[in-house]
CSV table of C-alpha atoms and ligand atoms in Angstrom, one decimal:
chain,number,residue,atom,x,y,z
A,1,MET,CA,28.7,-24.1,-42.0
A,2,LEU,CA,25.5,-24.5,-40.0
A,3,ASN,CA,23.7,-21.2,-39.5
A,4,GLU,CA,24.5,-20.3,-35.9
A,5,TYR,CA,21.0,-18.9,-35.5
A,6,LYS,CA,19.6,-22.3,-36.3
A,7,ILE,CA,21.6,-24.1,-33.6
A,8,ALA,CA,21.8,-21.4,-31.0
A,9,ALA,CA,19.1,-18.7,-31.5
A,10,PRO,CA,19.6,-15.6,-29.3
A,11,VAL,CA,17.2,-15.6,-26.2
A,12,GLY,CA,16.5,-11.9,-26.7
A,13,THR,CA,16.8,-8.8,-24.4
A,14,ALA,CA,16.5,-9.6,-20.7
A,15,LEU,CA,14.7,-7.0,-18.5
A,16,ASP,CA,18.0,-6.1,-16.7
A,17,ARG,CA,19.7,-5.4,-20.0
A,18,PHE,CA,16.8,-3.4,-21.3
A,19,ILE,CA,16.8,-1.3,-18.2
A,20,ALA,CA,20.6,-0.8,-18.4
A,21,LYS,CA,20.4,0.1,-22.1
A,22,ASN,CA,17.5,2.5,-21.6
A,23,GLN,CA,18.6,4.3,-18.4
A,24,THR,CA,17.5,7.6,-19.8
A,25,GLN,CA,13.9,6.3,-19.7
A,26,PHE,CA,14.2,6.0,-16.0
A,27,GLN,CA,14.1,9.6,-14.7
A,28,TYR,CA,17.0,11.0,-12.8
A,29,ALA,CA,19.0,8.0,-14.1
A,30,THR,CA,20.8,7.4,-10.8
A,31,GLY,CA,19.7,3.8,-10.7
A,32,GLU,CA,17.1,3.9,-7.9
A,33,LEU,CA,14.1,3.7,-10.2
A,34,SER,CA,15.7,0.9,-12.2
A,35,GLN,CA,16.3,-1.0,-8.9
A,36,LEU,CA,12.7,-0.4,-7.9
A,37,LEU,CA,11.4,-1.9,-11.1
A,38,ARG,CA,13.7,-4.9,-10.6
A,39,ASP,CA,12.3,-5.3,-7.0
A,40,ILE,CA,8.7,-5.4,-8.5
A,41,ALA,CA,9.8,-7.8,-11.2
A,42,LEU,CA,11.4,-10.1,-8.6
A,43,ALA,CA,8.2,-10.2,-6.4
A,44,GLY,CA,6.3,-10.9,-9.6
A,45,LYS,CA,8.4,-14.0,-10.2
A,46,ILE,CA,7.7,-15.2,-6.7
A,47,ILE,CA,3.9,-14.6,-7.0
A,48,ASN,CA,4.0,-16.3,-10.4
A,49,ARG,CA,5.4,-19.5,-8.7
A,50,GLU,CA,2.8,-19.3,-5.9
A,51,ILE,CA,-0.1,-18.9,-8.4
A,52,ASN,CA,1.1,-21.7,-10.6
A,53,ARG,CA,1.1,-24.2,-7.7
A,54,ALA,CA,-1.9,-22.8,-5.7
A,55,GLY,CA,-3.9,-25.9,-6.0
A,56,LEU,CA,-1.1,-28.1,-4.7
A,57,ALA,CA,0.1,-25.8,-1.9
A,58,GLY,CA,-3.3,-25.4,-0.2
A,59,ILE,CA,-3.3,-21.6,-0.9
A,60,GLU,CA,-6.5,-21.4,-2.9
A,61,GLY,CA,-9.7,-20.0,-1.5
A,62,SER,CA,-10.5,-17.3,1.0
A,63,PHE,CA,-8.2,-16.2,3.8
A,64,GLY,CA,-11.0,-15.9,6.3
A,65,ASP,CA,-14.5,-14.4,6.4
A,66,GLU,CA,-13.5,-10.9,7.5
A,67,PRO,CA,-13.9,-8.4,4.5
A,68,ASN,CA,-11.0,-6.2,3.8
A,69,VAL,CA,-11.0,-2.4,3.5
A,70,GLN,CA,-12.9,-2.8,0.2
A,71,GLY,CA,-15.6,-4.9,1.8
A,72,GLU,CA,-14.4,-7.9,-0.1
A,73,ILE,CA,-13.4,-11.3,1.3
A,74,GLN,CA,-9.6,-11.6,0.9
A,75,GLN,CA,-8.3,-14.7,-0.9
A,76,LYS,CA,-5.2,-16.4,0.6
A,77,LEU,CA,-3.2,-15.3,-2.5
A,78,ASP,CA,-4.3,-11.7,-1.9
A,79,VAL,CA,-2.6,-11.9,1.5
A,80,ILE,CA,0.5,-13.7,0.1
A,81,ALA,CA,0.9,-11.2,-2.8
A,82,GLU,CA,0.5,-8.3,-0.4
A,83,ILE,CA,3.2,-9.7,1.9
A,84,ARG,CA,5.6,-10.5,-0.9
A,85,PHE,CA,5.3,-7.1,-2.6
A,86,ILE,CA,5.5,-5.0,0.6
A,87,ARG,CA,8.5,-7.0,1.7
A,88,ALA,CA,10.3,-6.7,-1.7
A,89,LEU,CA,9.6,-2.9,-1.9
A,90,THR,CA,10.7,-2.4,1.8
A,91,ARG,CA,13.9,-4.4,1.5
A,92,GLY,CA,14.7,-3.0,-1.9
A,93,GLY,CA,15.1,0.3,-0.1
A,94,GLN,CA,13.9,2.6,-3.0
A,95,THR,CA,10.3,3.1,-1.7
A,96,CYS,CA,9.5,5.4,1.2
A,97,ALA,CA,5.7,4.7,1.3
A,98,ILE,CA,3.2,2.4,-0.3
A,99,ILE,CA,-0.6,2.5,-0.8
A,100,SER,CA,-2.2,-0.9,-1.4
A,101,GLU,CA,-5.7,-2.2,-2.2
A,102,GLU,CA,-5.3,-4.5,0.8
A,103,GLU,CA,-4.3,-1.8,3.4
A,104,GLU,CA,-6.6,0.9,4.7
A,105,ASP,CA,-3.9,3.5,5.2
A,106,ILE,CA,-0.4,4.4,4.0
A,107,ILE,CA,2.3,1.8,4.6
A,108,TYR,CA,5.5,3.4,5.8
A,109,THR,CA,8.6,1.4,4.8
A,110,GLY,CA,11.0,3.3,7.0
A,111,ASN,CA,13.1,4.1,4.0
A,112,ASN,CA,12.8,7.8,4.5
A,113,ASP,CA,15.8,8.6,2.3
A,114,ALA,CA,14.1,6.8,-0.6
A,115,LYS,CA,12.7,8.9,-3.6
A,116,TYR,CA,9.7,6.9,-4.6
A,117,ILE,CA,6.1,6.0,-3.8
A,118,VAL,CA,4.3,2.9,-5.0
A,119,ALA,CA,0.6,2.4,-5.4
A,120,ILE,CA,-0.2,-1.3,-5.9
A,121,ASP,CA,-3.0,-3.8,-6.3
A,122,PRO,CA,-1.0,-6.8,-5.4
A,123,LEU,CA,-3.3,-9.3,-6.9
A,124,ASP,CA,-6.3,-8.0,-8.9
A,125,GLY,CA,-9.0,-10.4,-9.9
A,126,SER,CA,-8.0,-12.9,-7.3
A,127,SER,CA,-11.5,-14.4,-7.1
A,128,ASN,CA,-10.6,-16.0,-10.5
A,129,ILE,CA,-7.7,-18.0,-9.1
A,130,ASP,CA,-9.7,-21.0,-8.0
A,131,VAL,CA,-11.1,-21.4,-11.5
A,132,ASN,CA,-7.7,-21.0,-13.2
A,133,VAL,CA,-8.5,-17.7,-14.9
A,134,SER,CA,-5.8,-15.0,-15.4
A,135,VAL,CA,-5.1,-12.5,-12.6
A,136,GLY,CA,-2.7,-9.6,-12.3
A,137,THR,CA,-0.6,-7.2,-10.3
A,138,ILE,CA,-1.0,-3.5,-11.1
A,139,PHE,CA,1.4,-0.8,-10.0
A,140,SER,CA,2.2,2.9,-10.2
A,141,ILE,CA,5.5,4.6,-9.3
A,142,TYR,CA,5.6,8.3,-8.3
A,143,LYS,CA,8.4,10.5,-7.2
A,144,ARG,CA,7.8,11.7,-3.6
A,145,LYS,CA,6.8,15.4,-3.1
A,146,THR,CA,8.2,15.8,0.5
A,147,MET,CA,11.8,16.3,1.3
A,148,ILE,CA,14.2,13.3,1.2
A,149,GLY,CA,14.8,12.2,4.7
A,150,SER,CA,11.5,13.3,6.1
A,151,ILE,CA,8.6,11.0,6.9
A,152,PRO,CA,6.3,10.8,3.8
A,153,ASP,CA,2.8,12.0,4.0
A,154,ARG,CA,-0.5,12.1,2.1
A,155,THR,CA,0.8,14.7,-0.4
A,156,ASP,CA,3.2,12.0,-1.5
A,157,VAL,CA,0.7,9.3,-2.0
A,158,LEU,CA,-2.3,11.3,-3.3
A,159,GLN,CA,-0.9,12.5,-6.6
A,160,PRO,CA,-2.8,12.7,-10.0
A,161,GLY,CA,-2.0,10.0,-12.5
A,162,THR,CA,-0.1,12.6,-14.7
A,163,GLU,CA,2.6,12.5,-12.0
A,164,GLN,CA,3.4,8.8,-12.5
A,165,VAL,CA,7.0,8.0,-13.6
A,166,VAL,CA,6.4,4.3,-14.3
A,167,ALA,CA,3.1,2.4,-14.5
A,168,GLY,CA,2.8,-1.3,-15.2
A,169,TYR,CA,1.2,-4.7,-14.6
A,170,ILE,CA,2.2,-8.3,-14.4
A,171,LEU,CA,-0.4,-10.6,-16.1
A,172,TYR,CA,-0.3,-14.1,-14.7
A,173,GLY,CA,-1.9,-15.8,-17.7
A,174,SER,CA,-1.2,-18.5,-20.3
A,175,SER,CA,2.3,-16.9,-19.9
A,176,THR,CA,3.4,-14.4,-17.4
A,177,VAL,CA,3.9,-10.9,-19.0
A,178,LEU,CA,5.3,-7.8,-17.4
A,179,VAL,CA,4.1,-4.6,-19.2
A,180,PHE,CA,5.3,-1.2,-18.1
A,181,ALA,CA,5.1,2.4,-19.4
A,182,THR,CA,7.5,5.2,-19.0
A,183,GLN,CA,7.2,8.7,-20.6
A,184,TYR,CA,9.0,7.2,-23.6
A,185,GLY,CA,6.6,4.3,-24.3
A,186,VAL,CA,5.2,0.9,-23.4
A,187,ASN,CA,7.2,-2.4,-23.5
A,188,GLY,CA,6.2,-6.0,-22.6
A,189,PHE,CA,8.4,-8.7,-21.3
A,190,THR,CA,7.5,-12.4,-21.1
A,191,TYR,CA,8.8,-14.5,-18.2
A,192,GLU,CA,10.8,-17.6,-19.0
A,193,PRO,CA,10.5,-19.7,-15.8
A,194,SER,CA,13.3,-22.1,-16.9
A,195,LEU,CA,15.8,-19.2,-16.8
A,196,GLY,CA,14.0,-17.1,-14.2
A,197,GLU,CA,14.2,-14.1,-16.5
A,198,TYR,CA,11.8,-11.7,-18.3
A,199,PHE,CA,12.7,-11.2,-22.0
A,200,LEU,CA,11.5,-8.4,-24.2
A,201,SER,CA,8.6,-9.8,-26.2
A,202,HIS,CA,6.4,-6.8,-27.0
A,203,PRO,CA,8.6,-3.8,-27.9
A,204,ASN,CA,7.0,-0.3,-28.2
A,205,ILE,CA,3.4,-1.4,-27.8
A,206,GLN,CA,0.8,0.8,-29.6
A,207,ILE,CA,-2.9,0.3,-29.2
A,208,LYS,CA,-4.9,0.4,-32.4
A,209,PRO,CA,-7.1,3.5,-32.7
A,210,GLU,CA,-10.0,1.2,-33.7
A,211,GLY,CA,-11.1,-2.2,-32.4
A,212,ASN,CA,-13.9,-4.7,-32.5
A,213,ILE,CA,-14.0,-5.7,-28.8
A,214,TYR,CA,-16.0,-4.2,-26.0
A,215,SER,CA,-15.6,-5.5,-22.4
A,216,ILE,CA,-18.2,-4.8,-19.8
A,217,ASN,CA,-20.1,-6.8,-17.2
A,218,GLU,CA,-23.6,-6.8,-18.9
A,219,GLY,CA,-24.9,-8.6,-15.8
A,220,ASN,CA,-25.2,-5.1,-14.4
A,221,ALA,CA,-27.2,-3.8,-17.3
A,222,PHE,CA,-30.3,-3.0,-15.2
A,223,GLU,CA,-28.0,-0.7,-13.2
A,224,PHE,CA,-26.6,1.2,-16.2
A,225,SER,CA,-27.5,4.7,-17.3
A,226,LYS,CA,-29.5,5.1,-20.5
A,227,SER,CA,-26.5,6.6,-22.3
A,228,THR,CA,-24.4,3.5,-21.3
A,229,LEU,CA,-27.2,1.2,-22.6
A,230,ASP,CA,-27.4,3.2,-25.8
A,231,TYR,CA,-23.7,2.9,-26.4
A,232,LEU,CA,-23.8,-0.8,-25.8
A,233,GLU,CA,-26.6,-1.1,-28.4
A,234,SER,CA,-24.4,0.8,-30.9
A,235,CYS,CA,-21.6,-1.7,-30.3
A,236,LYS,CA,-24.0,-4.6,-31.1
A,237,LYS,CA,-25.3,-2.8,-34.2
A,238,LYS,CA,-21.6,-2.5,-35.3
A,239,LYS,CA,-21.3,-6.3,-34.8
A,240,MET,CA,-18.5,-5.8,-32.2
A,241,THR,CA,-17.4,-8.8,-30.1
A,242,ALA,CA,-18.2,-8.9,-26.4
A,243,ARG,CA,-15.3,-10.2,-24.3
A,244,TYR,CA,-15.3,-10.0,-20.5
A,245,ILE,CA,-12.9,-12.0,-18.3
A,246,GLY,CA,-13.7,-10.2,-15.0
A,247,SER,CA,-10.0,-9.6,-14.4
A,248,LEU,CA,-9.0,-6.0,-15.3
A,249,VAL,CA,-5.4,-6.8,-16.3
A,250,ALA,CA,-6.5,-9.6,-18.6
A,251,ASP,CA,-9.3,-7.6,-20.2
A,252,PHE,CA,-7.1,-4.6,-20.7
A,253,HIS,CA,-4.1,-6.6,-22.0
A,254,ARG,CA,-6.2,-8.2,-24.7
A,255,ASN,CA,-7.6,-4.9,-25.8
A,256,LEU,CA,-4.1,-3.3,-25.7
A,257,ILE,CA,-2.8,-6.0,-28.1
A,258,LYS,CA,-5.9,-6.4,-30.3
A,259,GLY,CA,-7.7,-3.0,-29.9
A,260,GLY,CA,-10.9,-2.6,-28.0
A,261,ILE,CA,-12.6,-0.8,-25.1
A,262,TYR,CA,-13.0,-1.8,-21.4
A,263,ILE,CA,-15.8,-0.1,-19.5
A,264,TYR,CA,-16.7,-0.2,-15.8
A,265,PRO,CA,-19.4,2.5,-15.6
A,266,GLU,CA,-21.2,3.9,-12.5
A,267,THR,CA,-23.9,1.6,-11.4
A,268,ILE,CA,-26.6,1.7,-8.7
A,269,LYS,CA,-24.5,-0.5,-6.5
A,270,ASN,CA,-21.3,1.5,-7.3
A,271,PRO,CA,-22.4,5.1,-8.1
A,272,ASN,CA,-18.8,6.2,-8.4
A,273,GLY,CA,-17.8,3.1,-10.4
A,274,LYS,CA,-16.2,0.0,-8.8
A,275,LEU,CA,-12.5,0.3,-9.8
A,276,ARG,CA,-10.1,2.2,-7.6
A,277,LEU,CA,-8.4,5.3,-9.0
A,278,MET,CA,-5.0,5.1,-7.5
A,279,TYR,CA,-4.0,1.4,-8.1
A,280,GLU,CA,-6.3,0.3,-10.9
A,281,CYS,CA,-7.5,3.2,-13.1
A,282,ASN,CA,-4.4,5.4,-13.0
A,283,PRO,CA,-1.7,2.8,-13.9
A,284,ILE,CA,-3.9,1.3,-16.6
A,285,ALA,CA,-4.7,4.8,-17.9
A,286,TYR,CA,-1.1,5.8,-18.0
A,287,ILE,CA,-0.2,2.7,-20.0
A,288,ALA,CA,-3.1,3.2,-22.4
A,289,GLN,CA,-2.1,6.8,-23.0
A,290,LYS,CA,1.5,6.0,-23.6
A,291,ALA,CA,0.4,3.4,-26.1
A,292,GLY,CA,-1.8,5.9,-28.0
A,293,GLY,CA,-5.1,5.1,-26.3
A,294,ILE,CA,-7.4,7.1,-24.1
A,295,ALA,CA,-8.8,6.6,-20.5
A,296,THR,CA,-11.6,8.7,-19.0
A,297,ASP,CA,-14.1,8.6,-16.2
A,298,GLY,CA,-16.9,9.2,-18.8
A,299,LYS,CA,-16.2,12.9,-18.9
A,300,ASN,CA,-12.6,13.7,-18.0
A,301,SER,CA,-9.2,12.2,-18.4
A,302,ILE,CA,-8.5,9.7,-15.6
A,303,LEU,CA,-5.0,11.0,-15.2
A,304,GLU,CA,-6.1,14.5,-14.5
A,305,ILE,CA,-8.3,13.6,-11.5
A,306,ILE,CA,-6.9,15.1,-8.3
A,307,PRO,CA,-7.3,12.3,-5.7
A,308,HIS,CA,-8.8,13.0,-2.3
A,309,SER,CA,-8.6,9.5,-0.7
A,310,ILE,CA,-6.5,6.4,-1.1
A,311,HIS,CA,-9.3,4.0,-2.1
A,312,GLN,CA,-11.6,6.4,-4.0
A,313,ARG,CA,-13.3,4.8,-7.0
A,314,SER,CA,-14.0,6.0,-10.5
A,315,PRO,CA,-16.0,5.1,-13.5
A,316,PHE,CA,-13.5,3.8,-16.1
A,317,TYR,CA,-13.5,3.8,-19.9
A,318,VAL,CA,-10.2,2.8,-21.4
A,319,GLY,CA,-8.8,1.5,-24.7
A,320,SER,CA,-8.6,2.4,-28.4
A,321,SER,CA,-8.8,6.2,-28.9
A,322,HIS,CA,-11.6,6.1,-31.5
A,323,LEU,CA,-13.7,3.7,-29.5
A,324,VAL,CA,-13.3,5.7,-26.2
A,325,SER,CA,-14.0,9.0,-28.0
A,326,ASP,CA,-17.2,7.5,-29.6
A,327,ALA,CA,-18.3,6.3,-26.1
A,328,MET,CA,-17.7,9.7,-24.7
A,329,LYS,CA,-19.8,11.3,-27.4
A,330,SER,CA,-22.7,8.9,-26.7
A,331,LEU,CA,-22.4,9.7,-22.9
A,332,SER,CA,-22.5,13.5,-23.4
B,401,P6P,P1,-17.3,-7.4,-11.6
B,401,P6P,C1,-11.7,-7.6,-9.9
B,401,P6P,O1,-12.4,-7.6,-8.6
B,401,P6P,C2,-12.0,-6.2,-10.4
B,401,P6P,O2,-11.4,-5.2,-9.6
B,401,P6P,C3,-11.3,-6.1,-11.8
B,401,P6P,O3,-10.2,-6.8,-12.0
B,401,P6P,C4,-12.4,-6.6,-12.7
B,401,P6P,O4,-12.4,-6.0,-14.0
B,401,P6P,C5,-13.7,-6.1,-12.0
B,401,P6P,O5,-13.3,-6.0,-10.6
B,401,P6P,C6,-14.8,-7.2,-12.1
B,401,P6P,O6,-15.9,-6.7,-11.5
B,401,P6P,O7,-18.3,-6.6,-10.9
B,401,P6P,O8,-17.6,-7.4,-13.1
B,401,P6P,O9,-17.1,-8.8,-11.1
C-alpha cells in the first residue's frame, strides 16, 4: 500500500481554518476581528499580484512629483496599495476608522457600528519595487474607545501600542508571507498563489535572545550620536554581520527568524527618528514583544509611548532581547 502521504501530502493549515480553530485568540470572539483579518489578507493577495507584475503593467515608478504628507514622492504602487486596503477595510464593514501613511488625517469608513480601528502602512519600502527588492504592508488593529454607533475620533486612533489587539505585516519577498501577532503569540503564513490561500508555515514564532546581525543605514553615520557610533563599533568588534535591505519589513523579518537587531536612531536630518510610531514602530514592536523580543525608542518601550499625532516619528531599536538590552546600556 503506497504511503498516502507520499502521493497526497496534506497542504497544511489554511489561514481561515487557523482563525476558526483559534477563535479565542481573537478577542470578543464574535467573528468581527476574524473577518477584519481576512479582509486584510485578501487585499494582500491583490497587492501581491500587482507587485509581481508591476514591470508588465506599467505601474512601476512614481505617481507624480507631488510629495505626500511624509514629504516623500509617492510611487504608483503606494497609491494602488492605499486604494486596495482602504476599499477592502471599508467594504469589509469591520473598521470604523483608518490612519494611513498615505493620508494626512483620519479616514472615516462610515461603518460607525464597527468595533475596530486600523493603522496601516499600505506599502512600506516602495522605493525598492523598481529594483525588485522586498517590500511590505504593516498594520495594527485596535478596538475603538468611543461608543459603537458614534462617529470615531482621535481618541480612537491615537492609542498606545499596548492597546493593539492584532499587529502584523505582509512581506512581498521571495515568497509572500503574512505574519501576525495576537496576545497569544506570533504565527506566519506563506501564500500559495496557485491555490490563492495562505498556509501556516511559521507556527508560534519566537525570536532568539541573541543574534549575529545588526541592521542600520551606516550611510547616516556622520549624523549618529557618539553612543550610537560606540554601539556600532562594539558590534564590529563582536564580528557581527551587517545586513540592511532598506525595507523595514524585510529587515525585521530576517531578524525575527534568525535573531538580530534593527536600528533607526535619531539623526540630524530626523531628530525624532525617521520611522512612524503608529503604523511602523508599534505593529513591529508588538510582534517583536509577543515573539520574546524587545522594542524601544532608545530609552523607553515603544508600546508605552502615548501618541500625540498620527504621523509622529520615533527612534527605533527592535529585535533580540539581549541585543536590544545591550544597545540600551550603551546608549544610557
Ligand atoms: P533609509 C522605507 O522608506 C522605510 O520607512 C523603512 O521601510 C526602511 O527601513 C527605512 O525607511 C529606510 O530608510 O533612510 O535607510 O533609506
